[in-house]
Short mmCIF file of C-alpha atoms in Angstrom, two decimals:
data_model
loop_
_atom_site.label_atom_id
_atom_site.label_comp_id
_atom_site.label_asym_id
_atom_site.label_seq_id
_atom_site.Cartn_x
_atom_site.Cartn_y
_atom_site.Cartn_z
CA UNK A 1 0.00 0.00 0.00
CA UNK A 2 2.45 2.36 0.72
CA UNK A 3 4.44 1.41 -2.32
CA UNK A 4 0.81 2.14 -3.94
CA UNK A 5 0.86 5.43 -2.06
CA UNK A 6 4.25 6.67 -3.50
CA UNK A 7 3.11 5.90 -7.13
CA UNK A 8 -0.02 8.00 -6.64
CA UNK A 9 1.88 10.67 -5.75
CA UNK A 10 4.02 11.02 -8.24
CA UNK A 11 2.05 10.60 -10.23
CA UNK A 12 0.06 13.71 -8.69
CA UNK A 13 2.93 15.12 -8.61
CA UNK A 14 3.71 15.04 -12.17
CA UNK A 15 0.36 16.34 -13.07
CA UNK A 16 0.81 19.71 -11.25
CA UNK A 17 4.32 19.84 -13.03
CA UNK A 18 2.99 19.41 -16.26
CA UNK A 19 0.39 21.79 -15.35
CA UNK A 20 2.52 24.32 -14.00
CA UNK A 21 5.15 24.22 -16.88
CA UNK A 22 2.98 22.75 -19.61
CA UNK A 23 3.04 26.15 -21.94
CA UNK A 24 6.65 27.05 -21.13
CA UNK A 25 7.37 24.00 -22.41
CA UNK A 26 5.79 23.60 -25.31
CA UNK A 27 6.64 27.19 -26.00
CA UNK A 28 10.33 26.38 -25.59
CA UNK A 29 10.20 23.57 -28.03
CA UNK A 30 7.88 25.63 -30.89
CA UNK A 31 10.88 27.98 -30.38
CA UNK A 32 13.83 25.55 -30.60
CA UNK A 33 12.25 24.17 -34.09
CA UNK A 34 11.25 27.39 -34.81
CA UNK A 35 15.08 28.41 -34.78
CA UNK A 36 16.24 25.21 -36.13
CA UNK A 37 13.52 25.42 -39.18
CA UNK A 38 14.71 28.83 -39.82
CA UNK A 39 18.25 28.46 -40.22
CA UNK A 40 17.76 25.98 -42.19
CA UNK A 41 15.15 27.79 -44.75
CA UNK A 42 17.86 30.39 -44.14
CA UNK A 43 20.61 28.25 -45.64
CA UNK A 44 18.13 27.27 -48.67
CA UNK A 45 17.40 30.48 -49.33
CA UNK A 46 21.18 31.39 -49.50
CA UNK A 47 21.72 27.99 -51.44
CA UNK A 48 19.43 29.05 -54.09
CA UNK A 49 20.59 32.57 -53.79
CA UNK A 50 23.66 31.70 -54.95
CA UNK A 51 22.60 29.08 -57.90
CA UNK A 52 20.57 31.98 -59.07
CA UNK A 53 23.70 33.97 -59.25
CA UNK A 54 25.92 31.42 -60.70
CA UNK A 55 23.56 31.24 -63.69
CA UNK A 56 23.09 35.01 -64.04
CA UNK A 57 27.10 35.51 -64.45
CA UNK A 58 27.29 32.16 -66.93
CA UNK A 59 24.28 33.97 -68.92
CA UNK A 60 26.41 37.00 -68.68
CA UNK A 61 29.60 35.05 -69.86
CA UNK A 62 27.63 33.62 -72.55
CA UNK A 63 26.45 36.88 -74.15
CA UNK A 64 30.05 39.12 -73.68
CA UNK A 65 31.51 35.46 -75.12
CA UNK A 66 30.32 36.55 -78.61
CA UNK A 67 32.01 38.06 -81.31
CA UNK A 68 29.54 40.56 -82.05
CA UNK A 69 26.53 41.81 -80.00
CA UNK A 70 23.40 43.42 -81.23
CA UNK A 71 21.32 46.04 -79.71
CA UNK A 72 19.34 43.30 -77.97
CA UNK A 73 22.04 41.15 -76.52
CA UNK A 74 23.70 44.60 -75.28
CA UNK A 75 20.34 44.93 -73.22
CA UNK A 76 20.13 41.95 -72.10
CA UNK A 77 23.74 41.73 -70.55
CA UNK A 78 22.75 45.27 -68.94
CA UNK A 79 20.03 43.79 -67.64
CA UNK A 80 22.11 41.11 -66.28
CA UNK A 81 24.45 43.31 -64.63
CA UNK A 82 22.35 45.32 -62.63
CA UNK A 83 20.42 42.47 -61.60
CA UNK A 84 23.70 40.71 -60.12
CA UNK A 85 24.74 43.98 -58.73
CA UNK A 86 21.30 44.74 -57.72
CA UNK A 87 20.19 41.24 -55.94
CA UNK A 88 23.37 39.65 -55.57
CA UNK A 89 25.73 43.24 -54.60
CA UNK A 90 28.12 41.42 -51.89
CA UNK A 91 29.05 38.18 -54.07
CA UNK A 92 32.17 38.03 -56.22
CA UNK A 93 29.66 37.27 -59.58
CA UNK A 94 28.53 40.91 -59.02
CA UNK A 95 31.92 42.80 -59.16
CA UNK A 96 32.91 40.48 -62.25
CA UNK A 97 29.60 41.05 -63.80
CA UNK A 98 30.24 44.90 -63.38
CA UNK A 99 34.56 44.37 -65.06
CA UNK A 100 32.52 42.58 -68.14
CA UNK A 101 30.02 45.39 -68.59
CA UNK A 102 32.61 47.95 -68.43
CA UNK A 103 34.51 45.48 -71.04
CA UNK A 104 31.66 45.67 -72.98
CA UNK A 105 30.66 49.75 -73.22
CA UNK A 106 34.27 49.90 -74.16
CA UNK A 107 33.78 48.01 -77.14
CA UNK A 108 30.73 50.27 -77.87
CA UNK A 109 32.87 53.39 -77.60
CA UNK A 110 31.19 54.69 -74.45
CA UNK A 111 34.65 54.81 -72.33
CA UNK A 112 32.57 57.97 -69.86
CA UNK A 113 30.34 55.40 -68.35
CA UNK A 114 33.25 52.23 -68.73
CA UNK A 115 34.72 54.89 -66.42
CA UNK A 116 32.36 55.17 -64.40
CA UNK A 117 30.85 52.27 -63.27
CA UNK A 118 35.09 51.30 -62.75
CA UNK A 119 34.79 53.69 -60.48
CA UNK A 120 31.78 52.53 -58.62
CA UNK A 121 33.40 49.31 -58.49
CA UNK A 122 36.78 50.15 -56.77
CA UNK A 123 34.53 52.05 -54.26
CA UNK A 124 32.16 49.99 -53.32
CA UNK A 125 33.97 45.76 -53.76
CA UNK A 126 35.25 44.85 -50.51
CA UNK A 127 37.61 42.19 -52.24
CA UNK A 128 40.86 43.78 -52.35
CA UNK A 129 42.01 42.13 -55.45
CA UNK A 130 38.70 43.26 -57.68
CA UNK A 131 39.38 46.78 -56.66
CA UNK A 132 43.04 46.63 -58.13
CA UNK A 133 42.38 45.26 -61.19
CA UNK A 134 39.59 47.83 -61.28
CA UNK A 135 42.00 50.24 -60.77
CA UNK A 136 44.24 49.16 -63.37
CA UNK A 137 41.57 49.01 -65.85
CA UNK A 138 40.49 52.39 -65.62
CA UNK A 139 44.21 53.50 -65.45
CA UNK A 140 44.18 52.30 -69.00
CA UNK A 141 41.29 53.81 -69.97
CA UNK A 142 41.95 56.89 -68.62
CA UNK A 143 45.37 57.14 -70.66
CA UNK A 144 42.78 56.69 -73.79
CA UNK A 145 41.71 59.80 -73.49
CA UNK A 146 44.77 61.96 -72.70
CA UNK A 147 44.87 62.16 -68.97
CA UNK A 148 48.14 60.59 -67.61
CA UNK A 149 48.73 62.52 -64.69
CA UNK A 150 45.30 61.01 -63.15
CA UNK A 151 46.31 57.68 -64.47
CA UNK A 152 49.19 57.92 -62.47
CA UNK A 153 47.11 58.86 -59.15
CA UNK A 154 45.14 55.63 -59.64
CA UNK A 155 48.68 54.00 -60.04
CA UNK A 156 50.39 55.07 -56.83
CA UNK A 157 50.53 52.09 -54.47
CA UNK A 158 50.70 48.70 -53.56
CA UNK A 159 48.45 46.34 -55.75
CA UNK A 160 48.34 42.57 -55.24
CA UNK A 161 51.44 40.88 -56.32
CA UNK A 162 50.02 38.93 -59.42
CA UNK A 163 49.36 42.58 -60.76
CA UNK A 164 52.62 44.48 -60.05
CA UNK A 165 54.04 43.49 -63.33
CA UNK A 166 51.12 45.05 -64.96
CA UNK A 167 50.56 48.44 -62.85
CA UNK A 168 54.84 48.83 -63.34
CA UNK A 169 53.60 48.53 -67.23
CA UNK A 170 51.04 50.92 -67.45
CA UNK A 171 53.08 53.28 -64.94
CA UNK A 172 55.84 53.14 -67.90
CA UNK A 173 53.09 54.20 -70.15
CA UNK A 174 51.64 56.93 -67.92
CA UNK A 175 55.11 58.64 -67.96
CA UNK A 176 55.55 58.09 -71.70
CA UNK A 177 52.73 60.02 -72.14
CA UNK A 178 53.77 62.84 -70.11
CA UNK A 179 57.12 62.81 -71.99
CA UNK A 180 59.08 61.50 -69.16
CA UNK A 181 60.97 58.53 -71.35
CA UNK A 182 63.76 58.07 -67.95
CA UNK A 183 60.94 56.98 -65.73
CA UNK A 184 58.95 55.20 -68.59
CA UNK A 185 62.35 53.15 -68.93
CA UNK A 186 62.63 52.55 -64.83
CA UNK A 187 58.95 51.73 -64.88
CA UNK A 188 59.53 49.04 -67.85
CA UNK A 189 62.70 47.31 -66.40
CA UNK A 190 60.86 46.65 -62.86
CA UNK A 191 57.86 45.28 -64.96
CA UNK A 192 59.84 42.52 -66.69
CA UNK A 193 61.26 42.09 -63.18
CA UNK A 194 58.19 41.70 -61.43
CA UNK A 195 56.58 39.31 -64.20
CA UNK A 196 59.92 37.19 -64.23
CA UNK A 197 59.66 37.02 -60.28
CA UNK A 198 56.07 36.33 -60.49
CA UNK A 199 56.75 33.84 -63.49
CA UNK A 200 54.00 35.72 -65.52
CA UNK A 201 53.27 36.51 -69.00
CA UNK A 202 54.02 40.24 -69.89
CA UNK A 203 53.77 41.54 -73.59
CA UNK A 204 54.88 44.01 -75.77
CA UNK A 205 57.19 45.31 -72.31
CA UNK A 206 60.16 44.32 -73.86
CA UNK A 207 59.23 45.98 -77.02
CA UNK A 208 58.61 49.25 -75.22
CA UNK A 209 61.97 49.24 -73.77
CA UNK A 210 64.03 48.54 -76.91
CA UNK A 211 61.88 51.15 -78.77
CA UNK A 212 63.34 53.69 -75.90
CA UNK A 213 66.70 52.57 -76.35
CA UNK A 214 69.25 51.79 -73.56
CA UNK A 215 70.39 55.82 -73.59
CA UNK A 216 69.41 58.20 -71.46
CA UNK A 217 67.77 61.20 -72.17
CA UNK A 218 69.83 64.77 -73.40
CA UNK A 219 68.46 66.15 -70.40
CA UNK A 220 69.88 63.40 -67.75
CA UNK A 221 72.94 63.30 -69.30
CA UNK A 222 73.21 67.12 -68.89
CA UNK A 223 72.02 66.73 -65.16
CA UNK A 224 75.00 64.77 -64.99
CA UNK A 225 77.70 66.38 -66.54
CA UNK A 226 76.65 69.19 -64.30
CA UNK A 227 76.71 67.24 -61.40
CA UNK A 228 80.37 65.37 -62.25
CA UNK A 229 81.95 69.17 -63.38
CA UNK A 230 82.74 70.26 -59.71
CA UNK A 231 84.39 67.49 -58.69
CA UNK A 232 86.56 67.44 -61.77
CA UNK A 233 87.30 71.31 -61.18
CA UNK A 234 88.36 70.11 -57.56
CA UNK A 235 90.78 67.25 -59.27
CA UNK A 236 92.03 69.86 -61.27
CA UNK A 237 92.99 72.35 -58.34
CA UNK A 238 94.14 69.92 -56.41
CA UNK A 239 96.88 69.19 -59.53
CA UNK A 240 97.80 72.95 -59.78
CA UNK A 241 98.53 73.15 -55.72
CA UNK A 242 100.79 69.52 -55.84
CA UNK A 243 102.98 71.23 -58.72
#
């Protein structure tokens, strides 16, 4: 009986627990699958977030792939673009859809809003190495249309290393343009360094440099002659005063 007793109440006992923390409970658990269904529609939804990406950029791919692009192919890769940049902004298939449609206005002669949207780019990527190469595109375009010195701006500074060789390149150009063949030739020789270093392909460099010759300019060699005269006038004194 007692045995009997015990059973009854715990049982009793169990009742006013359940009672008591019935709705917490149930609460808790509605909230723990809650959570746990939500993550993982969360992942799903990032899952097919990026698929939907992935075949926006290979659409994209496809259309700047072709050899010649009508009026409606031009739309549609626009269309493309600023629905990557739009719906996918923080993925990497949103900068590289923005480097193709600057590719492609450059091929349709619109080099103001290649520019530009270059621009937006470098400003607004937060991968390092999209920004540089970025930068060095619109370097390039920029000494298209006549206007080293700012190419030069964009220039200044460290880039990642597996574009060194090709910043050093355009830097040689930059100060071609300006008439400046000394530093165009300093800015050659450390490209062919840096691609030999880096073991990567770098063309028309070399050509560059033989078409500057190995000489330097009138005006460096006058710099030093005029540099090299006092010390030969102080050779020459010291000659007189030992006689």
């Amino acid at each position: 009986m007692a045995e009997l007793r015990s059973e009854e109440e715990q049982v009793e006992a169990l009742k006013r627990w359940w009672k008591e923390n019935a709705v917490s409970l149930i609460a808790g658990v509605a909230i723990a699958a809650a959570v746990i269904l939500g993550w993982k529609a969360w992942q799903n939804y990032q899952a097919n977030q990026a698929e939907t990406a992935s075949i926006r950029y290979q659409q994209l791919l496809a259309l700047a792939g072709q050899q010649t692009l009508d009026e409606g192919a031009l739309s549609e890769a626009e269309s493309l673009t600023t629905s990557l940049r739009n719906e996918h902004g923080k993925t990497l298939y949103a900068d590289l859809a923005v480097l193709i449609q600057a590719r492609l206005l450059v091929n349709q002669q619109d080099n103001d809003a290649a520019r530009a949207l270059l621009r937006e780019l470098i400003d607004s990527t937060n991968q390092p190495y999209i920004a540089d190469l970025a930068g060095l595109r619109l370097a390039r375009l920029l000494l298209a249309v006549d206007q080293a010195e700012e190419a030069l701006d964009i220039l200044d500074g460290e880039v990642a290393s597996a574009l060194a060789a090709q910043q050093a390149d355009l830097r040689g150009d930059a100060q071609m343009a300006l008439d400046h063949p000394d530093e165009a030739r300093q800015a050659y020789r450390r490209a062919l360094s840096l691609a030999e270093q880096s073991d990567l392909p770098l063309f028309g460099t070399q050509l560059k440099l033989d078409n500057l010759g190995t000489l330097e300019s009138p005006e460096t060699l006058e710099t030093s002659a005029a540099s090299t005269t006092p010390a030969a006038s102080d050779n020459s004194g010291a000659k007189d005063s030992s006689r």
